[in-house]
Amino acid sequence: MTELAGKVAIVTGAAQGIGRGIAELLASDGVRVLAADIQEEKGNAVVRTIEDRGGAGCFVLADIGDSA
């Protein structure tokens, strides 16, 4: 655990690639992760992985490229 344990992080683009890696790494350090992405199925899979490893997370369907 790090000094980040117990904090909350919002990770955009968390469904795959670098974003997924960041979300999983933060969760392994005790950070609660809010995973945001436009890919709902893959985003939910990331949260399931985090939770299966003992972490805490949730998914939000979000398109940060859309200002509305």
mmCIF file of C-alpha atoms in Angstrom:
data_model
loop_
_atom_site.group_PDB
_atom_site.id
_atom_site.type_symbol
_atom_site.label_atom_id
_atom_site.label_comp_id
_atom_site.label_asym_id
_atom_site.label_seq_id
_atom_site.Cartn_x
_atom_site.Cartn_y
_atom_site.Cartn_z
ATOM 1 C CA MET A 1 0.000 0.000 0.000
ATOM 2 C CA THR A 2 1.044 3.582 -0.618
ATOM 3 C CA GLU A 3 0.100 6.993 0.699
ATOM 4 C CA LEU A 4 -2.687 6.871 -1.916
ATOM 5 C CA ALA A 5 -4.506 4.076 -0.074
ATOM 6 C CA GLY A 6 -8.043 5.130 0.789
ATOM 7 C CA LYS A 7 -8.158 7.873 -1.848
ATOM 8 C CA VAL A 8 -10.472 7.918 -4.865
ATOM 9 C CA ALA A 9 -9.236 8.244 -8.458
ATOM 10 C CA ILE A 10 -11.227 8.935 -11.600
ATOM 11 C CA VAL A 11 -9.598 7.168 -14.531
ATOM 12 C CA THR A 12 -10.854 8.104 -17.992
ATOM 13 C CA GLY A 13 -10.301 5.694 -20.853
ATOM 14 C CA ALA A 14 -10.215 2.900 -18.275
ATOM 15 C CA ALA A 15 -11.705 0.170 -20.465
ATOM 16 C CA GLN A 16 -8.461 -0.824 -22.157
ATOM 17 C CA GLY A 17 -4.821 -0.071 -22.752
ATOM 18 C CA ILE A 18 -2.992 2.474 -20.618
ATOM 19 C CA GLY A 19 -6.177 3.585 -18.848
ATOM 20 C CA ARG A 20 -6.954 0.030 -17.778
ATOM 21 C CA GLY A 21 -3.398 -0.454 -16.570
ATOM 22 C CA ILE A 22 -3.561 2.735 -14.528
ATOM 23 C CA ALA A 23 -6.926 1.759 -13.000
ATOM 24 C CA GLU A 24 -5.673 -1.687 -12.015
ATOM 25 C CA LEU A 25 -2.382 -0.351 -10.618
ATOM 26 C CA LEU A 26 -4.111 2.305 -8.531
ATOM 27 C CA ALA A 27 -6.566 -0.269 -7.192
ATOM 28 C CA SER A 28 -3.718 -2.587 -6.229
ATOM 29 C CA ASP A 29 -2.349 0.297 -4.126
ATOM 30 C CA GLY A 30 -5.624 0.618 -2.212
ATOM 31 C CA VAL A 31 -7.165 3.420 -4.262
ATOM 32 C CA ARG A 32 -10.920 3.258 -4.934
ATOM 33 C CA VAL A 33 -11.284 3.640 -8.699
ATOM 34 C CA LEU A 34 -14.070 5.252 -10.679
ATOM 35 C CA ALA A 35 -13.509 3.866 -14.179
ATOM 36 C CA ALA A 36 -14.991 6.045 -16.935
ATOM 37 C CA ASP A 37 -15.191 5.078 -20.593
ATOM 38 C CA ILE A 38 -17.486 4.899 -23.630
ATOM 39 C CA GLN A 39 -17.079 1.096 -23.755
ATOM 40 C CA GLU A 40 -19.530 -0.116 -21.131
ATOM 41 C CA GLU A 41 -18.890 -3.856 -21.355
ATOM 42 C CA LYS A 42 -15.107 -3.519 -21.191
ATOM 43 C CA GLY A 43 -15.337 -0.889 -18.451
ATOM 44 C CA ASN A 44 -17.466 -3.161 -16.296
ATOM 45 C CA ALA A 45 -14.962 -5.970 -16.912
ATOM 46 C CA VAL A 46 -12.170 -3.761 -15.537
ATOM 47 C CA VAL A 47 -14.171 -3.125 -12.374
ATOM 48 C CA ARG A 48 -14.867 -6.863 -11.988
ATOM 49 C CA THR A 49 -11.132 -7.542 -12.274
ATOM 50 C CA ILE A 50 -10.365 -4.883 -9.665
ATOM 51 C CA GLU A 51 -12.973 -6.303 -7.292
ATOM 52 C CA ASP A 52 -11.843 -9.901 -7.881
ATOM 53 C CA ARG A 53 -8.374 -8.807 -6.725
ATOM 54 C CA GLY A 54 -9.795 -7.296 -3.538
ATOM 55 C CA GLY A 55 -9.997 -3.694 -4.708
ATOM 56 C CA ALA A 56 -12.912 -1.302 -4.908
ATOM 57 C CA GLY A 57 -14.233 0.316 -8.050
ATOM 58 C CA CYS A 58 -17.243 1.346 -10.071
ATOM 59 C CA PHE A 59 -17.893 2.106 -13.718
ATOM 60 C CA VAL A 60 -19.466 5.202 -15.253
ATOM 61 C CA LEU A 61 -20.417 5.377 -18.922
ATOM 62 C CA ALA A 62 -18.889 8.658 -20.037
ATOM 63 C CA ASP A 63 -17.629 10.344 -23.187
ATOM 64 C CA ILE A 64 -15.200 13.033 -22.058
ATOM 65 C CA GLY A 65 -14.968 14.234 -25.638
ATOM 66 C CA ASP A 66 -18.604 15.350 -25.464
ATOM 67 C CA SER A 67 -18.925 18.630 -23.528
ATOM 68 C CA ALA A 68 -22.650 18.021 -22.901
#
